[in-house]
Structures are given as C-alpha cells and as structure tokens.
XYZ file of C-alpha atoms in Angstrom:
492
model
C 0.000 0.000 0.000
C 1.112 3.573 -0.998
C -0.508 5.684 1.617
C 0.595 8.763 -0.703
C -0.462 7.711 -4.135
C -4.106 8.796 -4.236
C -5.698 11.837 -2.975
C -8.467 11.408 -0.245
C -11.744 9.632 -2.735
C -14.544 8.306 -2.023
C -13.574 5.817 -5.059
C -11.026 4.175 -2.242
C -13.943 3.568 0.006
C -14.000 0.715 2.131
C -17.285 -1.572 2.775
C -17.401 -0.739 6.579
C -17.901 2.474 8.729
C -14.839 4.002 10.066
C -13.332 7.033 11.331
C -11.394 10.003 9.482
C -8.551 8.304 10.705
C -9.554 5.039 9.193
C -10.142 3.315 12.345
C -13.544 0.770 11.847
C -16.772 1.837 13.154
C -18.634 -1.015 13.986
C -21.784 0.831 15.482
C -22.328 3.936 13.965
C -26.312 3.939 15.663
C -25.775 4.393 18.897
C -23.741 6.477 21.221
C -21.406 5.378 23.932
C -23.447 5.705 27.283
C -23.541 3.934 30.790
C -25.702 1.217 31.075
C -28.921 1.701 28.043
C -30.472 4.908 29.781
C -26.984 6.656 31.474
C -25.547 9.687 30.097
C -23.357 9.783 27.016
C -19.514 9.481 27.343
C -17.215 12.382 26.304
C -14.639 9.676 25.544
C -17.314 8.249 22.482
C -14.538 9.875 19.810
C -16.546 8.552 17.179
C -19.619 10.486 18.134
C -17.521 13.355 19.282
C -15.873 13.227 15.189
C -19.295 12.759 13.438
C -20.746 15.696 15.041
C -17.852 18.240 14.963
C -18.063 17.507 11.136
C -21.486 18.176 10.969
C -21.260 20.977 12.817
C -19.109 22.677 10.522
C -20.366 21.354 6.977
C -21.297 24.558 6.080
C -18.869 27.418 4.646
C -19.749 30.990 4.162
C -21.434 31.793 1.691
C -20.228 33.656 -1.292
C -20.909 37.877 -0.870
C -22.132 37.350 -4.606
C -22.953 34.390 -6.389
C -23.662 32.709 -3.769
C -26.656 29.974 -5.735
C -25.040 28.206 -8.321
C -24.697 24.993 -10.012
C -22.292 23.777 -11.854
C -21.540 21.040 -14.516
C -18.708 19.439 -16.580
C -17.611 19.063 -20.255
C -14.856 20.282 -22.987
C -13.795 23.011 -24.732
C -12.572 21.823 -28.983
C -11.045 24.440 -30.919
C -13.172 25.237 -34.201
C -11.059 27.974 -35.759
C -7.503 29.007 -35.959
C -6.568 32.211 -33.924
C -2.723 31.695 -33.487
C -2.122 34.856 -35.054
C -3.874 36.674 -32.237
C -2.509 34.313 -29.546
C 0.250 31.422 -28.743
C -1.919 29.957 -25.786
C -1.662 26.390 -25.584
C -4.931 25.249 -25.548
C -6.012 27.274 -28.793
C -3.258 26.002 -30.493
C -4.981 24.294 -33.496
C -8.375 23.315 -34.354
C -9.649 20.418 -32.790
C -7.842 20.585 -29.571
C -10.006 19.774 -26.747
C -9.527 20.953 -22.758
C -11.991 20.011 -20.135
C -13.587 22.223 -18.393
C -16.248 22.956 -15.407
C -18.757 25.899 -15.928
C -20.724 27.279 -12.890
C -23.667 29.467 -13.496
C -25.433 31.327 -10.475
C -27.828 34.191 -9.714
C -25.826 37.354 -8.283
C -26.661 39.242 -5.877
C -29.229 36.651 -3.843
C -28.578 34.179 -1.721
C -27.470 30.895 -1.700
C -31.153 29.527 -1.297
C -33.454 32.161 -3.805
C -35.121 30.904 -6.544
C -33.160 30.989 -9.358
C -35.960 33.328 -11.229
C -35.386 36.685 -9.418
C -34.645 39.693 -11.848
C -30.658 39.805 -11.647
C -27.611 39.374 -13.597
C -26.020 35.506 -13.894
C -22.847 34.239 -13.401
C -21.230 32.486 -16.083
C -17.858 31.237 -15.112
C -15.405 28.723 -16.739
C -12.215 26.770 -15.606
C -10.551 25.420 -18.505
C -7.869 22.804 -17.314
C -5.485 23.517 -19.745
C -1.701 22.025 -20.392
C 0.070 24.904 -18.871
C -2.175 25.820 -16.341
C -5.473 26.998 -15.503
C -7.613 29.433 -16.996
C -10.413 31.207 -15.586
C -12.624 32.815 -17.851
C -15.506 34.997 -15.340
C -18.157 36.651 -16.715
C -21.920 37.226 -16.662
C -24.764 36.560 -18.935
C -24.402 40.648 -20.034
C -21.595 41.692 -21.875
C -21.716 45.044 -19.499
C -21.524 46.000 -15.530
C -22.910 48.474 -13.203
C -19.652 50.780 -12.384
C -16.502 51.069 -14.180
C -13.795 51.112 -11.248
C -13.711 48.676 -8.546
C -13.733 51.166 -5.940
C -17.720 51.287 -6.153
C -17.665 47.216 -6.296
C -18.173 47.191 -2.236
C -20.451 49.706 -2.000
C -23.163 49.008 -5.096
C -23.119 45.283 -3.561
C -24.486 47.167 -0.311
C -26.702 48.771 -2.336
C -28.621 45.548 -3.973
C -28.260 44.015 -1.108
C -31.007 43.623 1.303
C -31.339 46.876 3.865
C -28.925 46.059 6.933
C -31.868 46.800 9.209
C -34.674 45.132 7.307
C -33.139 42.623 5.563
C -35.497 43.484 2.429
C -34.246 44.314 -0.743
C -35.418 47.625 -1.581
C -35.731 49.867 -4.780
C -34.886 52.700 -3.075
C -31.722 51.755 -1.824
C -30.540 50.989 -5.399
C -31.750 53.919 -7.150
C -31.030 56.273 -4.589
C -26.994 54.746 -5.079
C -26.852 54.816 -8.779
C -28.236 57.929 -9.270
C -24.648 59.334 -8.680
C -23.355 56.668 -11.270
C -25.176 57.551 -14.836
C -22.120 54.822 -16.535
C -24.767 52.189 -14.802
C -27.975 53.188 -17.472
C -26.192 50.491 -19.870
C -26.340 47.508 -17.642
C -29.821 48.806 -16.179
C -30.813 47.994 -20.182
C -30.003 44.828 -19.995
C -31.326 44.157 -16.084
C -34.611 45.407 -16.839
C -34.910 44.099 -20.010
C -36.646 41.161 -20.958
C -33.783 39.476 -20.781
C -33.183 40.524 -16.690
C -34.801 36.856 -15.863
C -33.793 33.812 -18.340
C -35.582 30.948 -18.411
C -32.746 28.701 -17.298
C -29.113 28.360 -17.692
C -28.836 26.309 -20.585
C -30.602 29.572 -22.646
C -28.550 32.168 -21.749
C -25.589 34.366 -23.446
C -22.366 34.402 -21.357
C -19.551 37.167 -21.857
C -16.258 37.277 -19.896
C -17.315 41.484 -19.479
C -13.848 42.451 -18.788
C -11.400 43.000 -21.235
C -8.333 41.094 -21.642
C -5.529 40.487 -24.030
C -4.653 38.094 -26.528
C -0.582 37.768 -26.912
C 0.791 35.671 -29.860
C 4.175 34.380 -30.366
C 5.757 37.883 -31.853
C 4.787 39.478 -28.685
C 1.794 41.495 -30.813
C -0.796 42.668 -28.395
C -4.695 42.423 -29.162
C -7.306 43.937 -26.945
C -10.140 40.945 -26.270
C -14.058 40.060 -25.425
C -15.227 36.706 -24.920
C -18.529 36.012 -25.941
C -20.455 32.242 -25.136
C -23.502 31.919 -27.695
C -25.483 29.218 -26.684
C -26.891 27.096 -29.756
C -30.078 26.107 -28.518
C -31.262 30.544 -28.234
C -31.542 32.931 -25.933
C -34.888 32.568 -23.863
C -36.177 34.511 -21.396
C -38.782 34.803 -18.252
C -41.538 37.473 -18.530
C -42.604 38.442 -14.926
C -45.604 36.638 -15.257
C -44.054 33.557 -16.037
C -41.289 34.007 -13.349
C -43.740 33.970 -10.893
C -45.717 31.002 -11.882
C -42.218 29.193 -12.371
C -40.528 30.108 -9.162
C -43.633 29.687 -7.299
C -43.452 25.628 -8.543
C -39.441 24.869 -7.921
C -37.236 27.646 -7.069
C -34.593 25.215 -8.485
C -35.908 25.168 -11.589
C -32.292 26.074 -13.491
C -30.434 23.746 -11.484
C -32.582 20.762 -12.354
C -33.026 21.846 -16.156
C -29.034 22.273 -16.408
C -28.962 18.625 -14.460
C -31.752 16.995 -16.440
C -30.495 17.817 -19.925
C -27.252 16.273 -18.929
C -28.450 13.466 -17.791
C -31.102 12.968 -20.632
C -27.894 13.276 -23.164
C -29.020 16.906 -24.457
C -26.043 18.447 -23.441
C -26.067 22.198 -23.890
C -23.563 24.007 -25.986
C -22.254 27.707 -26.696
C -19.779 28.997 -29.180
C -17.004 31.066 -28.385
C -16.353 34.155 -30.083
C -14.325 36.809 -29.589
C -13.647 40.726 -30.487
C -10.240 42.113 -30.813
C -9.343 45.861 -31.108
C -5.484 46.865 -32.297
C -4.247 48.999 -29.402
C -2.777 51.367 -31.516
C -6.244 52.322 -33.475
C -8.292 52.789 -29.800
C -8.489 56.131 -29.843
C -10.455 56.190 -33.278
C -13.425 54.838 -31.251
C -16.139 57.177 -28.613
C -15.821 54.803 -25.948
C -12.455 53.715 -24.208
C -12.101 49.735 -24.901
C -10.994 48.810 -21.435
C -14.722 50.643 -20.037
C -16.252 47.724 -18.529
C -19.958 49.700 -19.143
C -19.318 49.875 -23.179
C -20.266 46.543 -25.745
C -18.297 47.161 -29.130
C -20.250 47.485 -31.774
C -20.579 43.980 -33.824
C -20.914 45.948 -37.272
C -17.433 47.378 -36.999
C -15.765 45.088 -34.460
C -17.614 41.890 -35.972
C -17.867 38.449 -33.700
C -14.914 35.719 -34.421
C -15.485 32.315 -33.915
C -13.103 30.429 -31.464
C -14.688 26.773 -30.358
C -17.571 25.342 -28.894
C -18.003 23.906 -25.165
C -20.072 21.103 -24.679
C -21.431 20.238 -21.103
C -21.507 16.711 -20.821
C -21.029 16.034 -17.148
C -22.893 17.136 -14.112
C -21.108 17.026 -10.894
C -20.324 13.920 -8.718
C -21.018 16.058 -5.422
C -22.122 19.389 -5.093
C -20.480 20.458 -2.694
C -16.868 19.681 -3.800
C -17.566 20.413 -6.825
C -20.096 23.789 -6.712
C -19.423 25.252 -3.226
C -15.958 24.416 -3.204
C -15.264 25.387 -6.752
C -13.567 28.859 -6.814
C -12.704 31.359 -9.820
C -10.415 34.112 -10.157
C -9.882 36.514 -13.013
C -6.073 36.856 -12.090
C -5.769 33.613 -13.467
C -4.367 33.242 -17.049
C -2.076 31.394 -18.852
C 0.391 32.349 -21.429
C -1.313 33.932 -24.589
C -3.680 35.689 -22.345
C -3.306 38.925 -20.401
C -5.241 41.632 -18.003
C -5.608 44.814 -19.827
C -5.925 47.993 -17.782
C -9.513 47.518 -17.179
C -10.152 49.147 -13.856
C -12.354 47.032 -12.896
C -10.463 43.586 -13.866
C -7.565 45.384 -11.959
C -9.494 45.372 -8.579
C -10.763 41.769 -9.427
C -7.456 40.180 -9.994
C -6.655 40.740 -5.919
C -10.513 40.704 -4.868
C -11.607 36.970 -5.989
C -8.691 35.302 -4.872
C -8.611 37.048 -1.580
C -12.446 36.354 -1.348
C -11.610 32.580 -1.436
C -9.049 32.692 0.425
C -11.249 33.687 3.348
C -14.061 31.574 2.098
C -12.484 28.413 1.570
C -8.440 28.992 3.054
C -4.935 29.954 1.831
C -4.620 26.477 -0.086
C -7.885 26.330 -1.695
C -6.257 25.779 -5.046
C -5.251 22.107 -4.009
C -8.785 21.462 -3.419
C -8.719 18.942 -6.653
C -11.860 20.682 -8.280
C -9.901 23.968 -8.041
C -6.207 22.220 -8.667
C -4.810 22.387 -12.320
C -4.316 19.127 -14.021
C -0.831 19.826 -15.554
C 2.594 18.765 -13.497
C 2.977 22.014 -11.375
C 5.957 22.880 -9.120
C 6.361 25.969 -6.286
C 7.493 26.774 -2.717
C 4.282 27.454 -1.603
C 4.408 25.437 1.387
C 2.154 24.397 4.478
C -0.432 26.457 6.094
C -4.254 26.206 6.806
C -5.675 22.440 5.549
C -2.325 22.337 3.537
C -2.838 18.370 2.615
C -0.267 18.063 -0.292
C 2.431 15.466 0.321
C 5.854 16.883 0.406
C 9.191 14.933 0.716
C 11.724 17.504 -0.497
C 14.238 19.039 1.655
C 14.898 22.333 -0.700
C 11.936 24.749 0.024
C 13.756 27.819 -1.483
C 14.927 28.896 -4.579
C 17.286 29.340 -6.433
C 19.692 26.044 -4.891
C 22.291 23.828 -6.649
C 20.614 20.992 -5.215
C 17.063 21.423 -6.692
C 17.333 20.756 -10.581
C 13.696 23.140 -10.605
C 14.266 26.291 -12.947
C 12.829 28.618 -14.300
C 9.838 27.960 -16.996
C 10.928 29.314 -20.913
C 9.407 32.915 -21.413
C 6.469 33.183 -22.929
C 5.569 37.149 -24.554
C 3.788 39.488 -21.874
C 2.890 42.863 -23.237
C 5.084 45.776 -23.654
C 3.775 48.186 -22.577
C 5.465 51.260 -21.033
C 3.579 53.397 -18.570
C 4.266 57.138 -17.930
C 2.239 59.119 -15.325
C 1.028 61.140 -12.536
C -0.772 59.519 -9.267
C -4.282 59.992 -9.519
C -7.536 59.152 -8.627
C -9.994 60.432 -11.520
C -12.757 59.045 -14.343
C -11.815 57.941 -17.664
C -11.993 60.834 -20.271
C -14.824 58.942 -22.474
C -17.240 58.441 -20.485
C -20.370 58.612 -22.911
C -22.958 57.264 -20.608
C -25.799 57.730 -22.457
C -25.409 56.725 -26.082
C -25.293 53.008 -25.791
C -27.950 52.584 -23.863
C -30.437 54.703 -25.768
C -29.365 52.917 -28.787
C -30.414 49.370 -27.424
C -33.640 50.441 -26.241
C -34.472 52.227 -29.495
C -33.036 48.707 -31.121
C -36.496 46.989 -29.427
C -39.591 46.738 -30.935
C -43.079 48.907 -29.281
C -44.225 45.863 -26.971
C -40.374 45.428 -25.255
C -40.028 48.993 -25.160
C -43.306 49.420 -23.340
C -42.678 46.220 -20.582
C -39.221 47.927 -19.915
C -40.684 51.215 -19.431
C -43.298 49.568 -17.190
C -40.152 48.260 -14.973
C -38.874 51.329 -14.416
C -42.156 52.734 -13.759
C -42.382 49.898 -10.660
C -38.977 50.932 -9.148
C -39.396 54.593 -9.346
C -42.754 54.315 -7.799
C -41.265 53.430 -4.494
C -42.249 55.281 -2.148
C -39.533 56.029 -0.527
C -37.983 57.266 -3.614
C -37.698 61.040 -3.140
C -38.714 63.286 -5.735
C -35.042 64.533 -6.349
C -33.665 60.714 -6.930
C -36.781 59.794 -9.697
C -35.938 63.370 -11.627
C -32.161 62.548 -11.581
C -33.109 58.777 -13.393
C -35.650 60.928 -15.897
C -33.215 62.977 -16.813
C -31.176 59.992 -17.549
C -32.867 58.675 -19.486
C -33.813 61.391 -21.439
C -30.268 62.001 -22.041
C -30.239 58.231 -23.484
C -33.614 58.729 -25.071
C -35.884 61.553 -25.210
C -39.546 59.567 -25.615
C -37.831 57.306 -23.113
C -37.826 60.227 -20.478
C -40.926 61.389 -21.262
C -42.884 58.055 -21.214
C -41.128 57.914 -17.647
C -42.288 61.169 -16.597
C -46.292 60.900 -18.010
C -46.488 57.758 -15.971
C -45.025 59.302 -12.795
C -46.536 62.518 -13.266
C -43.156 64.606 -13.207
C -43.023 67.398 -15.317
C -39.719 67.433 -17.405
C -37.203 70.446 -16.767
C -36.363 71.938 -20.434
C-alpha cells in the first residue's frame, strides 16, 4: 500500500464504517453511554468526530454568487486564432480541454429561486496544459460601475437593507443615481432578458477586457462572448412567478436533467479584438467595462464550442468548493488595464481565500491538471504530500528552474498619481441605442419596470428626476414616457 499515491476519494472507500482516521466503526447507531439509559460518554470519539463535522459542513457563503450549479464538459477548438494568440490550448483546431462551468444568480442568496430579476454568473475553468484558466463573466456583456472602488459599496446597495433585511428599490436607485455609466447595464437588467428561463438559454460574456498575446509578442485587446446554440430565452414576470412559485430550483434541475437525458447544452465562443494602436479612433475607451463594441465594426470571431456533458459527482466539492479568479491566465492571455479587472485580480482570490483557506487551489476541483511545481508550502488544511528538503529557490541541489518565457505585453507606462474618471465616459449613447433597437411591446414592458422601481415610495422626488433625466439624455420619448407615468413634469 502507498498511503501517498491517491488523494483522499470516495472511489477508495471501504465496505465498513470508520473514522477520518480510518479506524472501523462497527456501530455507527448508537452512542457510547452507561448502562442503556446513562448519560453519554465524552470519551465516544466517534460520536464526538461525526458531530464536529457536521457541525461545521457549512462554509460561508459567497458575498455574490452565492446559488449556483455547476456542470462538466470540454472546450474543442473550431477555428484558428494563433495569429492573435500562442496559448496552448487554442493552439490548433480540434484541440479539446476540459472544463467545469458554474452558473449562479448574483446578488441573492445561496437559497433564492433561481428566477429573481438579476444578472447571472457564467464562469469557466478550462484545465489547460500549462495551467489553468479562468474565464468569469456574466450573462451581459456590461456592468454596473466602471472602477472597482464602487464594487463594495453598489453590492451594499442591492443588497437587502442592513436593518430590514429586504431588498429595496430605493436603496438601489437612490446609489446609482450618482453613477449615470450604470444606465447600460440597467438595459439589460430590466430588459426582458433581466430573468432567463434557465441556464442552458442564456448568453455568457467574460465582461472584462483582456488580451490576446501571440508568439511575436503582438498585443490584441479581447471580449469573450459564449452563444449558446439552442437561443436565448427569457422569463416574462408573469411567467417568473408562476415558475418560481413551482421549484425555485428550476435552473439547477433543467441544467442537471439535460445532462443526464444526453441533451447536453452548448455555446460557441467568439471573440472581439481591437489593435491597441487604433483605440483612440473609437467614442468609448475599450478597457470601459460599461461599453459593448459594436458587432458591425468590431464583428464576432469564432473560437470553439463547449459542450457540457457532465454534471457534478457532489455538489459540494464540486459547486461550493469550486472557486474562480480573473487573475488567473495562462500564457497567450493577459489583463488589460480595465479598472475594474484590476481590482478583481486581488478581490476573488482574496475572497476565497477567506471563504475556503490559503490552499484552496489544491482542493482537486480547483487544482490544475498539468505537473505544477512551487514553494508554496504548508499552512491552513495544507494536505499536499511533500518529501523535499529544498523549500527555497534558487539552490544547486534542486534541478527546478525557471519555466521558458512566454511574450507578456510591452507596454510602457508614464504618469502622474491619480484618482480620476476615464476621459470617455459617454454614458448615455449606448444605452439609448439598445432600447431604441427593441420593438413597441419590449419597449413598453421595460418602461413599465422602471415605472415599478421609481414608484417606491420612498424614492424622493429629487432621486426619480435625476433617473428621468437619464434617461432622457439616453432617449428623449424614453424620459418622457417615464415622466407621463409618474406625473413629473420634465425640466427643459
């Protein structure tokens, strides 16, 4: 026997009951007591083991995404992008990488019915040769703010109210009426597409922008779009209702029973690249997390397809456990200077390390999958086997060296210290585009929406002018459909 050759499984189980420690269990019905009525012995380890793990088979909850699910599959290369990148796993057509995808509702908790209006997660671990990739997005290709410095706060905001606990429209309006960049997502969110009808129908974008680095060291800004083949379909509120009020699981068990009825979903992956040197020639700034690009000049590339052909063998190793983090890339792939990826890079992985511990990347659904090698060594539920008697680097001892260099970009930075905005900041134009994109009956359920929140009311009358005038700015029979309804005369 070679105690170190497998990793804890429930595939080594044995037929009998025993402890953590292995020991066998040969009641595991009744507690140790004197005599068949006397009180229970503190020596009953067994007991004493069963319940402490209990006790504590709950983690925290994430802050956001907290309901999820999660399922397995691959990731084949369909079309050549080499030029744009030398990253392993898109290195020819027809490569395949597995992967695990978790979807989840945002900003509700980890038991809400999965058919409350709000944005999805849409995250993906590809287990590539060299590494890991996490790919992080949302079912919009936009967010709320542009700099991570609102992140803590605007959570506060759609949370529930500290002293109620109630999510309230109030609270929300009354914080992004000092952020107008937020009238694009709010397009989306109160769209018809703000509830879809389950996972397996949804679009998925990685939101931020990243870069693509090929072999010359040529720099490409990047979107990742997920296009799932079977449509896009949506929840009206109506429907919501009636669903949620019959199985607020419903996504979870449609993303489960498709999988295991062999109807495996599927998305394409495309992507949009800008040149770097040509941004400028564009009204928005291509690292503004709030701005789409426009598919008519920056058209949609195909990439590959991922196929989901696995759910999960336990949810909770495999959904609660399973953590993402936009800081990690492999070579080929980059950050940009995205404020908002920026904050992210630190924020997820210190989220879960506080969630789920300092080594919660040798968690096996979180560990790559690839040879890996480091001096990362011990700490909290640290459970990788370790021999070697060089923890340091560099040593003459240790063959380990340094990995061949792969091309980072080049850029070269020049600057003041400052906190400010970005200078294109064009806050209105995109969104008043989309809604004038929708035909009279979508027009008229999202103005209805807005109608609802701004009709709180403890929405003063200085907040609901601020979001007419917003949307005036984006669309002028938008604003004053807003005001008729509310009965707010429009300042001209």
């Amino acid at each position: 026997m070679d105690p170190y050759k497998q990793r804890p499984s429930s595939a080594y189980n044995t037929p009998f009951w025993t402890t953590n420690s292995g020991a066998p269990v040969w009641n595991n019905n009744s507690a140790l007591t004197i005599g068949s009525r006397g009180p229970i012995l503190l020596e009953d380890y067994h007991l004493v083991e069963k319940l402490a793990n209990f006790d504590r088979e709950r983690i925290p909850e994430r802050v956001v995404h907290a309901r999820g699910a999660s399922a397995k599959g691959f990731f084949e290369v369909t079309h050549d992008i080499t030029h744009l990148t030398c990253a392993d796993f898109l290195r020819a057509p027809g490569v395949q990488t597995p992967v695990i995808v978790r979807f989840s509702t945002v900003i509700h908790e980890r038991g809400s019915p999965e058919t409350l209006r709000d944005p999805r997660g849409f995250a993906v671990k590809f287990y590539t040769r060299e590494g890991n990739f996490d790919l992080v997005g949302n079912n919009f290709p936009v967010f709320f703010v542009r700099d991570g410095m609102k992140f803590p706060d605007m959570v506060h905001a759609l949370k529930p109210n500290p002293k109620s606990h109630i999510q309230e429209n109030w609270r929300i309006l009354d914080f992004f009426s000092h952020h107008p960049e937020s009238l694009h997502m709010f397009t989306f969110l109160f769209d018809d597409l703000g509830i879809p009808q389950d996972y397996r129908h949804m679009d998925g974008s990685g939101v931020n922008t990243y870069t693509l680095i090929n072999k010359e060291g040529k720099v490409h800004y990047v979107k990742f779009h997920w296009r799932p083949t079977c449509g896009v379909k949506c929840l009206l509120d109506e429907e919501a209702i009636r669903v949620g009020g019959s199985n607020h699981s419903h996504a979870t068990q449609d993303l489960y029973d498709s999988i295991e009825a062999g109807s495996y979903p599927e998305w394409k992956l495309y992507i949009q690249t800008i040149d770097p040197d040509h941004e400028d020639k564009y009204d928005f700034d291509p690292v503004d997390v709030t701005k789409t690009w426009p598919e008519d000049i920056l058209p949609l590339q195909p990439v590959g397809r991922l196929v989901l052909n696995k759910n999960i063998d336990n949810f909770f190793a495999e959904n609660e456990q399973l953590a993402f983090c936009p800081a990690i890339i492999v070579p080929g792939i980059y950050y940009s200077d995205d404020k908002l990826l920026q904050t992210r890079i630190f924020s997820y992985a210190d989220t879960q390390r506080h969630r789920l511990g300092p080594n919660y990347l040798q968690l096996p659904v979180n560990a790559p999958k690839c040879a890996h090698h480091n001096n990362h060594h011990d700490g909290f539920m640290n459970f990788m086997h370790r021999d070697e008697e060089v923890n340091y680097f560099p040593s003459r001892i240790d063959p380990a060296h340094h990995a061949e260099r792969y091309p980072q970009p080049p850029a070269v930075y020049t600057g003041k210290r400052e906190r400010c905005v970005i200078e294109k900041e064009n806050n209105f134009k995109q969104p008043g585009e989309k809604y004038r994109s929708w035909p009279a009956d979508r027009q008229e359920r999202f103005v209805g929406r807005w109608v609802d929140a701004l009709s709180d009311p403890r929405v003063t009358h200085e907040i609901r002018n601020i979001w007419i005038s917003y949307w005036s700015q984006a669309d002028k029979s938008l604003g004053q459909k807003l005001a008729s309804h509310l009965n707010v005369k429009i300042d001209t």
